[in-house]
JSON list of C-alpha atoms in Angstrom, two decimals:
[
{"chain": "X", "resi": 25, "resn": "MET", "atom": "CA", "xyz": [-18.94, -15.35, -34.33]},
{"chain": "X", "resi": 26, "resn": "GLU", "atom": "CA", "xyz": [-18.46, -14.89, -30.47]},
{"chain": "X", "resi": 27, "resn": "PRO", "atom": "CA", "xyz": [-15.38, -12.69, -29.61]},
{"chain": "X", "resi": 28, "resn": "HIS", "atom": "CA", "xyz": [-12.55, -14.39, -27.96]},
{"chain": "X", "resi": 29, "resn": "PRO", "atom": "CA", "xyz": [-11.07, -12.81, -24.62]},
{"chain": "X", "resi": 30, "resn": "PRO", "atom": "CA", "xyz": [-7.60, -11.77, -25.05]},
{"chain": "X", "resi": 31, "resn": "THR", "atom": "CA", "xyz": [-4.65, -13.54, -24.23]},
{"chain": "X", "resi": 32, "resn": "PRO", "atom": "CA", "xyz": [-3.89, -13.15, -20.09]},
{"chain": "X", "resi": 33, "resn": "THR", "atom": "CA", "xyz": [-0.57, -11.03, -19.74]},
{"chain": "X", "resi": 34, "resn": "ARG", "atom": "CA", "xyz": [1.64, -12.24, -17.27]},
{"chain": "X", "resi": 35, "resn": "THR", "atom": "CA", "xyz": [4.18, -9.38, -16.26]},
{"chain": "X", "resi": 36, "resn": "LEU", "atom": "CA", "xyz": [7.09, -10.14, -13.63]},
{"chain": "X", "resi": 37, "resn": "ILE", "atom": "CA", "xyz": [8.48, -6.75, -12.16]},
{"chain": "X", "resi": 38, "resn": "LEU", "atom": "CA", "xyz": [11.97, -7.27, -10.58]},
{"chain": "X", "resi": 39, "resn": "GLY", "atom": "CA", "xyz": [14.12, -4.54, -8.90]},
{"chain": "X", "resi": 40, "resn": "GLY", "atom": "CA", "xyz": [15.97, -3.30, -5.86]},
{"chain": "X", "resi": 41, "resn": "ALA", "atom": "CA", "xyz": [14.59, -1.14, -3.07]},
{"chain": "X", "resi": 42, "resn": "ARG", "atom": "CA", "xyz": [13.25, 1.98, -3.93]},
{"chain": "X", "resi": 43, "resn": "SER", "atom": "CA", "xyz": [13.43, 1.27, -7.61]},
{"chain": "X", "resi": 44, "resn": "GLY", "atom": "CA", "xyz": [10.14, 2.29, -8.59]},
{"chain": "X", "resi": 45, "resn": "LYS", "atom": "CA", "xyz": [8.84, -1.47, -8.63]},
{"chain": "X", "resi": 46, "resn": "SER", "atom": "CA", "xyz": [5.35, -0.89, -6.87]},
{"chain": "X", "resi": 47, "resn": "ALA", "atom": "CA", "xyz": [4.50, 2.46, -8.51]},
{"chain": "X", "resi": 48, "resn": "GLU", "atom": "CA", "xyz": [5.20, 0.70, -12.17]},
{"chain": "X", "resi": 49, "resn": "ALA", "atom": "CA", "xyz": [3.30, -2.03, -11.09]},
{"chain": "X", "resi": 50, "resn": "GLU", "atom": "CA", "xyz": [0.22, -0.07, -9.99]},
{"chain": "X", "resi": 51, "resn": "ARG", "atom": "CA", "xyz": [0.53, 1.82, -13.17]},
{"chain": "X", "resi": 52, "resn": "LEU", "atom": "CA", "xyz": [0.07, -1.22, -15.22]},
{"chain": "X", "resi": 53, "resn": "LEU", "atom": "CA", "xyz": [-2.73, -2.74, -13.03]},
{"chain": "X", "resi": 54, "resn": "ALA", "atom": "CA", "xyz": [-4.56, 0.51, -14.07]},
{"chain": "X", "resi": 55, "resn": "GLU", "atom": "CA", "xyz": [-4.07, 0.25, -17.59]},
{"chain": "X", "resi": 56, "resn": "ALA", "atom": "CA", "xyz": [-5.02, -3.57, -17.34]},
{"chain": "X", "resi": 57, "resn": "ALA", "atom": "CA", "xyz": [-8.12, -2.83, -15.40]},
{"chain": "X", "resi": 58, "resn": "ALA", "atom": "CA", "xyz": [-9.33, -0.28, -17.92]},
{"chain": "X", "resi": 59, "resn": "ALA", "atom": "CA", "xyz": [-8.41, -2.59, -21.12]},
{"chain": "X", "resi": 60, "resn": "PHE", "atom": "CA", "xyz": [-10.24, -5.65, -19.39]},
{"chain": "X", "resi": 61, "resn": "ALA", "atom": "CA", "xyz": [-13.09, -3.46, -18.38]},
{"chain": "X", "resi": 62, "resn": "ALA", "atom": "CA", "xyz": [-13.68, -2.20, -22.06]},
{"chain": "X", "resi": 63, "resn": "ASP", "atom": "CA", "xyz": [-13.00, -5.91, -23.54]},
{"chain": "X", "resi": 64, "resn": "PRO", "atom": "CA", "xyz": [-16.22, -6.96, -25.53]},
{"chain": "X", "resi": 65, "resn": "GLY", "atom": "CA", "xyz": [-15.05, -10.34, -24.93]},
{"chain": "X", "resi": 66, "resn": "GLN", "atom": "CA", "xyz": [-15.23, -10.27, -21.32]},
{"chain": "X", "resi": 67, "resn": "PRO", "atom": "CA", "xyz": [-18.46, -10.88, -19.42]},
{"chain": "X", "resi": 68, "resn": "ALA", "atom": "CA", "xyz": [-20.01, -8.25, -17.74]},
{"chain": "X", "resi": 69, "resn": "ARG", "atom": "CA", "xyz": [-19.49, -8.06, -14.02]},
{"chain": "X", "resi": 70, "resn": "ALA", "atom": "CA", "xyz": [-21.15, -5.06, -12.51]},
{"chain": "X", "resi": 71, "resn": "GLU", "atom": "CA", "xyz": [-20.73, -5.74, -8.85]},
{"chain": "X", "resi": 72, "resn": "ALA", "atom": "CA", "xyz": [-17.00, -6.81, -9.28]},
{"chain": "X", "resi": 73, "resn": "PRO", "atom": "CA", "xyz": [-14.33, -4.71, -8.44]},
{"chain": "X", "resi": 74, "resn": "PRO", "atom": "CA", "xyz": [-12.19, -3.68, -11.39]},
{"chain": "X", "resi": 75, "resn": "ALA", "atom": "CA", "xyz": [-8.98, -4.87, -9.94]},
{"chain": "X", "resi": 76, "resn": "LEU", "atom": "CA", "xyz": [-7.54, -6.78, -7.36]},
{"chain": "X", "resi": 77, "resn": "TYR", "atom": "CA", "xyz": [-4.24, -5.75, -5.08]},
{"chain": "X", "resi": 78, "resn": "VAL", "atom": "CA", "xyz": [-2.70, -8.73, -3.46]},
{"chain": "X", "resi": 79, "resn": "ALA", "atom": "CA", "xyz": [-0.70, -7.29, -0.28]},
{"chain": "X", "resi": 80, "resn": "THR", "atom": "CA", "xyz": [1.52, -10.09, 0.93]},
{"chain": "X", "resi": 81, "resn": "GLY", "atom": "CA", "xyz": [3.26, -7.80, 3.77]},
{"chain": "X", "resi": 82, "resn": "GLY", "atom": "CA", "xyz": [1.04, -8.61, 6.82]},
{"chain": "X", "resi": 83, "resn": "THR", "atom": "CA", "xyz": [1.22, -6.61, 9.96]},
{"chain": "X", "resi": 84, "resn": "ARG", "atom": "CA", "xyz": [4.36, -6.29, 12.16]},
{"chain": "X", "resi": 85, "resn": "ALA", "atom": "CA", "xyz": [3.43, -5.57, 15.87]},
{"chain": "X", "resi": 86, "resn": "GLY", "atom": "CA", "xyz": [5.21, -2.30, 17.10]},
{"chain": "X", "resi": 87, "resn": "ASP", "atom": "CA", "xyz": [7.04, -1.36, 14.04]},
{"chain": "X", "resi": 88, "resn": "ALA", "atom": "CA", "xyz": [5.92, 1.87, 13.30]},
{"chain": "X", "resi": 89, "resn": "GLU", "atom": "CA", "xyz": [7.91, 2.48, 10.47]},
{"chain": "X", "resi": 90, "resn": "TRP", "atom": "CA", "xyz": [6.59, -0.76, 8.82]},
{"chain": "X", "resi": 91, "resn": "ALA", "atom": "CA", "xyz": [2.86, 0.40, 9.64]},
{"chain": "X", "resi": 92, "resn": "GLU", "atom": "CA", "xyz": [3.68, 3.91, 7.91]},
{"chain": "X", "resi": 93, "resn": "ARG", "atom": "CA", "xyz": [4.95, 1.95, 4.74]},
{"chain": "X", "resi": 94, "resn": "ILE", "atom": "CA", "xyz": [1.62, -0.18, 4.64]},
{"chain": "X", "resi": 95, "resn": "SER", "atom": "CA", "xyz": [-0.34, 2.95, 4.84]},
{"chain": "X", "resi": 96, "resn": "ALA", "atom": "CA", "xyz": [1.31, 5.03, 2.11]},
{"chain": "X", "resi": 97, "resn": "HIS", "atom": "CA", "xyz": [0.94, 1.71, -0.15]},
{"chain": "X", "resi": 98, "resn": "ARG", "atom": "CA", "xyz": [-3.03, 1.63, 0.64]},
{"chain": "X", "resi": 99, "resn": "ALA", "atom": "CA", "xyz": [-3.37, 5.45, 0.21]},
{"chain": "X", "resi": 100, "resn": "ARG", "atom": "CA", "xyz": [-2.05, 5.21, -3.32]},
{"chain": "X", "resi": 101, "resn": "ARG", "atom": "CA", "xyz": [-4.54, 2.53, -4.61]},
{"chain": "X", "resi": 102, "resn": "PRO", "atom": "CA", "xyz": [-7.86, 3.54, -6.10]},
{"chain": "X", "resi": 103, "resn": "ALA", "atom": "CA", "xyz": [-10.89, 3.02, -3.75]},
{"chain": "X", "resi": 104, "resn": "ALA", "atom": "CA", "xyz": [-12.37, 1.05, -6.37]},
{"chain": "X", "resi": 105, "resn": "TRP", "atom": "CA", "xyz": [-9.67, -1.80, -6.08]},
{"chain": "X", "resi": 106, "resn": "ALA", "atom": "CA", "xyz": [-10.37, -4.68, -3.98]},
{"chain": "X", "resi": 107, "resn": "THR", "atom": "CA", "xyz": [-7.18, -5.44, -1.27]},
{"chain": "X", "resi": 108, "resn": "ALA", "atom": "CA", "xyz": [-6.76, -9.00, -0.19]},
{"chain": "X", "resi": 109, "resn": "GLU", "atom": "CA", "xyz": [-3.67, -8.75, 2.47]},
{"chain": "X", "resi": 110, "resn": "THR", "atom": "CA", "xyz": [-2.49, -12.31, 2.10]},
{"chain": "X", "resi": 111, "resn": "THR", "atom": "CA", "xyz": [0.17, -14.95, 1.15]},
{"chain": "X", "resi": 112, "resn": "GLN", "atom": "CA", "xyz": [-2.39, -17.72, -0.04]},
{"chain": "X", "resi": 113, "resn": "VAL", "atom": "CA", "xyz": [-1.84, -16.10, -3.45]},
{"chain": "X", "resi": 114, "resn": "ALA", "atom": "CA", "xyz": [-2.27, -19.26, -5.62]},
{"chain": "X", "resi": 115, "resn": "GLY", "atom": "CA", "xyz": [-5.85, -19.22, -4.85]},
{"chain": "X", "resi": 116, "resn": "LEU", "atom": "CA", "xyz": [-6.54, -16.12, -5.58]},
{"chain": "X", "resi": 117, "resn": "LEU", "atom": "CA", "xyz": [-4.76, -16.19, -8.98]},
{"chain": "X", "resi": 118, "resn": "ARG", "atom": "CA", "xyz": [-6.94, -19.36, -9.62]},
{"chain": "X", "resi": 119, "resn": "ALA", "atom": "CA", "xyz": [-10.24, -17.93, -8.76]},
{"chain": "X", "resi": 120, "resn": "ALA", "atom": "CA", "xyz": [-9.84, -14.07, -10.25]},
{"chain": "X", "resi": 121, "resn": "GLU", "atom": "CA", "xyz": [-12.15, -12.31, -12.33]},
{"chain": "X", "resi": 122, "resn": "GLN", "atom": "CA", "xyz": [-10.44, -9.25, -12.49]},
{"chain": "X", "resi": 123, "resn": "PRO", "atom": "CA", "xyz": [-6.65, -8.04, -13.45]},
{"chain": "X", "resi": 124, "resn": "VAL", "atom": "CA", "xyz": [-4.27, -8.81, -10.18]},
{"chain": "X", "resi": 125, "resn": "LEU", "atom": "CA", "xyz": [-1.31, -7.38, -8.99]},
{"chain": "X", "resi": 126, "resn": "VAL", "atom": "CA", "xyz": [0.67, -9.43, -6.07]},
{"chain": "X", "resi": 127, "resn": "ASP", "atom": "CA", "xyz": [3.15, -7.01, -4.23]},
{"chain": "X", "resi": 128, "resn": "CYS", "atom": "CA", "xyz": [5.33, -8.73, -3.36]},
{"chain": "X", "resi": 129, "resn": "LEU", "atom": "CA", "xyz": [7.01, -12.13, -4.19]},
{"chain": "X", "resi": 130, "resn": "THR", "atom": "CA", "xyz": [9.54, -11.23, -1.78]},
{"chain": "X", "resi": 131, "resn": "LEU", "atom": "CA", "xyz": [7.62, -11.22, 1.22]},
{"chain": "X", "resi": 132, "resn": "TRP", "atom": "CA", "xyz": [5.63, -14.20, -0.10]},
{"chain": "X", "resi": 133, "resn": "LEU", "atom": "CA", "xyz": [8.58, -16.20, -0.52]},
{"chain": "X", "resi": 134, "resn": "THR", "atom": "CA", "xyz": [9.71, -15.07, 3.22]},
{"chain": "X", "resi": 135, "resn": "ASP", "atom": "CA", "xyz": [6.36, -16.64, 4.54]},
{"chain": "X", "resi": 136, "resn": "ALA", "atom": "CA", "xyz": [7.08, -19.66, 2.66]},
{"chain": "X", "resi": 137, "resn": "MET", "atom": "CA", "xyz": [10.57, -20.06, 4.09]},
{"chain": "X", "resi": 138, "resn": "ASP", "atom": "CA", "xyz": [9.24, -19.68, 7.63]},
{"chain": "X", "resi": 139, "resn": "ARG", "atom": "CA", "xyz": [6.54, -22.23, 7.20]},
{"chain": "X", "resi": 140, "resn": "ALA", "atom": "CA", "xyz": [8.78, -24.85, 5.38]},
{"chain": "X", "resi": 141, "resn": "GLY", "atom": "CA", "xyz": [11.37, -24.37, 8.43]},
{"chain": "X", "resi": 142, "resn": "ALA", "atom": "CA", "xyz": [13.98, -23.25, 6.14]},
{"chain": "X", "resi": 143, "resn": "TRP", "atom": "CA", "xyz": [15.83, -21.29, 8.85]},
{"chain": "X", "resi": 144, "resn": "ASP", "atom": "CA", "xyz": [16.50, -24.60, 10.83]},
{"chain": "X", "resi": 145, "resn": "GLU", "atom": "CA", "xyz": [19.37, -26.68, 8.87]},
{"chain": "X", "resi": 146, "resn": "GLN", "atom": "CA", "xyz": [17.51, -30.21, 9.95]},
{"chain": "X", "resi": 147, "resn": "THR", "atom": "CA", "xyz": [14.25, -29.13, 9.20]},
{"chain": "X", "resi": 148, "resn": "TRP", "atom": "CA", "xyz": [15.34, -27.82, 5.70]},
{"chain": "X", "resi": 149, "resn": "ARG", "atom": "CA", "xyz": [17.31, -31.14, 4.98]},
{"chain": "X", "resi": 150, "resn": "SER", "atom": "CA", "xyz": [14.77, -33.37, 6.23]},
{"chain": "X", "resi": 151, "resn": "GLY", "atom": "CA", "xyz": [11.94, -32.04, 3.72]},
{"chain": "X", "resi": 152, "resn": "GLY", "atom": "CA", "xyz": [11.49, -28.46, 4.31]},
{"chain": "X", "resi": 153, "resn": "SER", "atom": "CA", "xyz": [13.58, -27.77, 0.55]},
{"chain": "X", "resi": 154, "resn": "ARG", "atom": "CA", "xyz": [11.11, -29.90, -0.79]},
{"chain": "X", "resi": 155, "resn": "ALA", "atom": "CA", "xyz": [8.00, -28.41, 0.82]},
{"chain": "X", "resi": 156, "resn": "LEU", "atom": "CA", "xyz": [9.33, -24.80, -0.37]},
{"chain": "X", "resi": 157, "resn": "ALA", "atom": "CA", "xyz": [9.95, -26.49, -3.87]},
{"chain": "X", "resi": 158, "resn": "ASP", "atom": "CA", "xyz": [6.15, -27.48, -4.04]},
{"chain": "X", "resi": 159, "resn": "ARG", "atom": "CA", "xyz": [4.77, -24.39, -2.80]},
{"chain": "X", "resi": 160, "resn": "VAL", "atom": "CA", "xyz": [6.93, -22.47, -5.54]},
{"chain": "X", "resi": 161, "resn": "GLU", "atom": "CA", "xyz": [5.59, -24.76, -8.11]},
{"chain": "X", "resi": 162, "resn": "ASP", "atom": "CA", "xyz": [2.11, -24.46, -6.96]},
{"chain": "X", "resi": 163, "resn": "LEU", "atom": "CA", "xyz": [2.37, -20.99, -7.21]},
{"chain": "X", "resi": 164, "resn": "ALA", "atom": "CA", "xyz": [3.83, -21.10, -10.80]},
{"chain": "X", "resi": 165, "resn": "GLY", "atom": "CA", "xyz": [1.52, -23.19, -11.78]},
{"chain": "X", "resi": 166, "resn": "ALA", "atom": "CA", "xyz": [-1.56, -20.85, -10.80]},
{"chain": "X", "resi": 167, "resn": "TRP", "atom": "CA", "xyz": [0.73, -17.50, -12.26]},
{"chain": "X", "resi": 168, "resn": "GLN", "atom": "CA", "xyz": [0.60, -19.52, -15.63]},
{"chain": "X", "resi": 169, "resn": "SER", "atom": "CA", "xyz": [-2.87, -20.60, -15.84]},
{"chain": "X", "resi": 170, "resn": "ALA", "atom": "CA", "xyz": [-4.48, -17.13, -14.85]},
{"chain": "X", "resi": 171, "resn": "ARG", "atom": "CA", "xyz": [-7.40, -16.37, -16.73]},
{"chain": "X", "resi": 172, "resn": "VAL", "atom": "CA", "xyz": [-6.69, -12.41, -16.36]},
{"chain": "X", "resi": 173, "resn": "PRO", "atom": "CA", "xyz": [-3.85, -10.28, -16.57]},
{"chain": "X", "resi": 174, "resn": "VAL", "atom": "CA", "xyz": [-1.49, -10.56, -13.61]},
{"chain": "X", "resi": 175, "resn": "ILE", "atom": "CA", "xyz": [1.51, -8.64, -12.33]},
{"chain": "X", "resi": 176, "resn": "ALA", "atom": "CA", "xyz": [3.84, -9.31, -9.49]},
{"chain": "X", "resi": 177, "resn": "VAL", "atom": "CA", "xyz": [6.56, -7.38, -7.86]},
{"chain": "X", "resi": 178, "resn": "SER", "atom": "CA", "xyz": [9.59, -9.08, -6.65]},
{"chain": "X", "resi": 179, "resn": "ASN", "atom": "CA", "xyz": [13.06, -8.21, -5.61]},
{"chain": "X", "resi": 180, "resn": "GLU", "atom": "CA", "xyz": [16.27, -8.84, -7.31]},
{"chain": "X", "resi": 181, "resn": "VAL", "atom": "CA", "xyz": [18.57, -9.54, -4.08]},
{"chain": "X", "resi": 182, "resn": "GLY", "atom": "CA", "xyz": [21.61, -11.26, -5.71]},
{"chain": "X", "resi": 183, "resn": "LEU", "atom": "CA", "xyz": [23.26, -8.31, -6.98]},
{"chain": "X", "resi": 184, "resn": "GLY", "atom": "CA", "xyz": [25.15, -7.12, -3.91]},
{"chain": "X", "resi": 185, "resn": "ILE", "atom": "CA", "xyz": [27.95, -9.00, -1.76]},
{"chain": "X", "resi": 186, "resn": "VAL", "atom": "CA", "xyz": [27.65, -12.58, -0.69]},
{"chain": "X", "resi": 187, "resn": "PRO", "atom": "CA", "xyz": [26.01, -12.53, 2.54]},
{"chain": "X", "resi": 188, "resn": "GLN", "atom": "CA", "xyz": [27.68, -13.48, 5.89]},
{"chain": "X", "resi": 189, "resn": "THR", "atom": "CA", "xyz": [25.28, -16.24, 7.04]},
{"chain": "X", "resi": 190, "resn": "ALA", "atom": "CA", "xyz": [24.04, -19.47, 5.95]},
{"chain": "X", "resi": 191, "resn": "ALA", "atom": "CA", "xyz": [20.38, -18.40, 6.61]},
{"chain": "X", "resi": 192, "resn": "VAL", "atom": "CA", "xyz": [20.45, -15.05, 4.30]},
{"chain": "X", "resi": 193, "resn": "ARG", "atom": "CA", "xyz": [22.57, -16.95, 1.65]},
{"chain": "X", "resi": 194, "resn": "ARG", "atom": "CA", "xyz": [19.70, -19.48, 1.77]},
{"chain": "X", "resi": 195, "resn": "PHE", "atom": "CA", "xyz": [17.26, -16.79, 1.20]},
{"chain": "X", "resi": 196, "resn": "ARG", "atom": "CA", "xyz": [19.41, -14.96, -1.55]},
{"chain": "X", "resi": 197, "resn": "ASP", "atom": "CA", "xyz": [19.19, -18.15, -3.51]},
{"chain": "X", "resi": 198, "resn": "GLU", "atom": "CA", "xyz": [15.81, -19.19, -3.21]},
{"chain": "X", "resi": 199, "resn": "GLN", "atom": "CA", "xyz": [14.84, -15.75, -3.99]},
{"chain": "X", "resi": 200, "resn": "GLY", "atom": "CA", "xyz": [16.78, -15.96, -7.14]},
{"chain": "X", "resi": 201, "resn": "ARG", "atom": "CA", "xyz": [15.30, -19.59, -7.99]},
{"chain": "X", "resi": 202, "resn": "LEU", "atom": "CA", "xyz": [11.63, -18.10, -7.40]},
{"chain": "X", "resi": 203, "resn": "ASN", "atom": "CA", "xyz": [12.42, -15.14, -9.74]},
{"chain": "X", "resi": 204, "resn": "GLN", "atom": "CA", "xyz": [13.63, -17.55, -12.41]},
{"chain": "X", "resi": 205, "resn": "ARG", "atom": "CA", "xyz": [10.68, -19.59, -12.06]},
{"chain": "X", "resi": 206, "resn": "ILE", "atom": "CA", "xyz": [8.05, -16.85, -12.11]},
{"chain": "X", "resi": 207, "resn": "ALA", "atom": "CA", "xyz": [9.87, -15.36, -15.03]},
{"chain": "X", "resi": 208, "resn": "ALA", "atom": "CA", "xyz": [9.90, -18.42, -17.08]},
{"chain": "X", "resi": 209, "resn": "VAL", "atom": "CA", "xyz": [6.06, -18.55, -17.30]},
{"chain": "X", "resi": 210, "resn": "SER", "atom": "CA", "xyz": [5.76, -14.77, -17.73]},
{"chain": "X", "resi": 211, "resn": "ASP", "atom": "CA", "xyz": [4.90, -13.17, -21.05]},
{"chain": "X", "resi": 212, "resn": "ARG", "atom": "CA", "xyz": [6.76, -9.62, -20.06]},
{"chain": "X", "resi": 213, "resn": "VAL", "atom": "CA", "xyz": [9.65, -9.33, -17.33]},
{"chain": "X", "resi": 214, "resn": "VAL", "atom": "CA", "xyz": [10.62, -5.85, -16.50]},
{"chain": "X", "resi": 215, "resn": "LEU", "atom": "CA", "xyz": [13.63, -4.68, -14.67]},
{"chain": "X", "resi": 216, "resn": "MET", "atom": "CA", "xyz": [13.29, -1.34, -12.55]},
{"chain": "X", "resi": 217, "resn": "VAL", "atom": "CA", "xyz": [16.56, 0.93, -12.37]},
{"chain": "X", "resi": 218, "resn": "ALA", "atom": "CA", "xyz": [16.06, 4.27, -10.67]},
{"chain": "X", "resi": 219, "resn": "GLY", "atom": "CA", "xyz": [12.39, 4.45, -11.50]},
{"chain": "X", "resi": 220, "resn": "ILE", "atom": "CA", "xyz": [13.09, 3.65, -15.12]},
{"chain": "X", "resi": 221, "resn": "ALA", "atom": "CA", "xyz": [11.33, 0.39, -16.54]},
{"chain": "X", "resi": 222, "resn": "VAL", "atom": "CA", "xyz": [14.10, -1.75, -18.40]},
{"chain": "X", "resi": 223, "resn": "PRO", "atom": "CA", "xyz": [12.24, -4.47, -20.51]},
{"chain": "X", "resi": 224, "resn": "VAL", "atom": "CA", "xyz": [14.00, -7.79, -20.17]},
{"chain": "X", "resi": 225, "resn": "ARG", "atom": "CA", "xyz": [11.63, -9.59, -22.32]}
]
């Protein structure tokens, strides 16, 4: 009898700034890549990188501090991992043949809200909110149907004070909705607190 491939594991890692989210996600990706490569149920892919790191942050012209952050993230990744710097995450999840880490969904959401015109009230009310919801559903569907282990990092931004502006409140609310949607189709949810991984599910 042919061996069956393992059930893909979908892991969502939440937390605040500097809570250790990315480091934990990278550790889990390394574990997933090693287990995936050793699984006899998986076809041999000698030319394929062992893991795919999807960085959604992009570049910010003239922002030296941001460039330093991106450089530090790049330096931590094993050279054998493939990297895709893009916000077109759903297509990559559907096509992936190796474990994937998406870091992070918060920056993905920022781009999605920009594309949906979320910061203009008229655009938002006349179709922008629907466009964003459709994009979130597309991402959730790709996440749920992934044939490989997938890990995503996202920020928990709703634990502080109520933002003063409508735009920031909208972002906070949409981030909470996105986190809920991805958590609903994840096998594991982890909350990072001071560098400690606290299992939620």
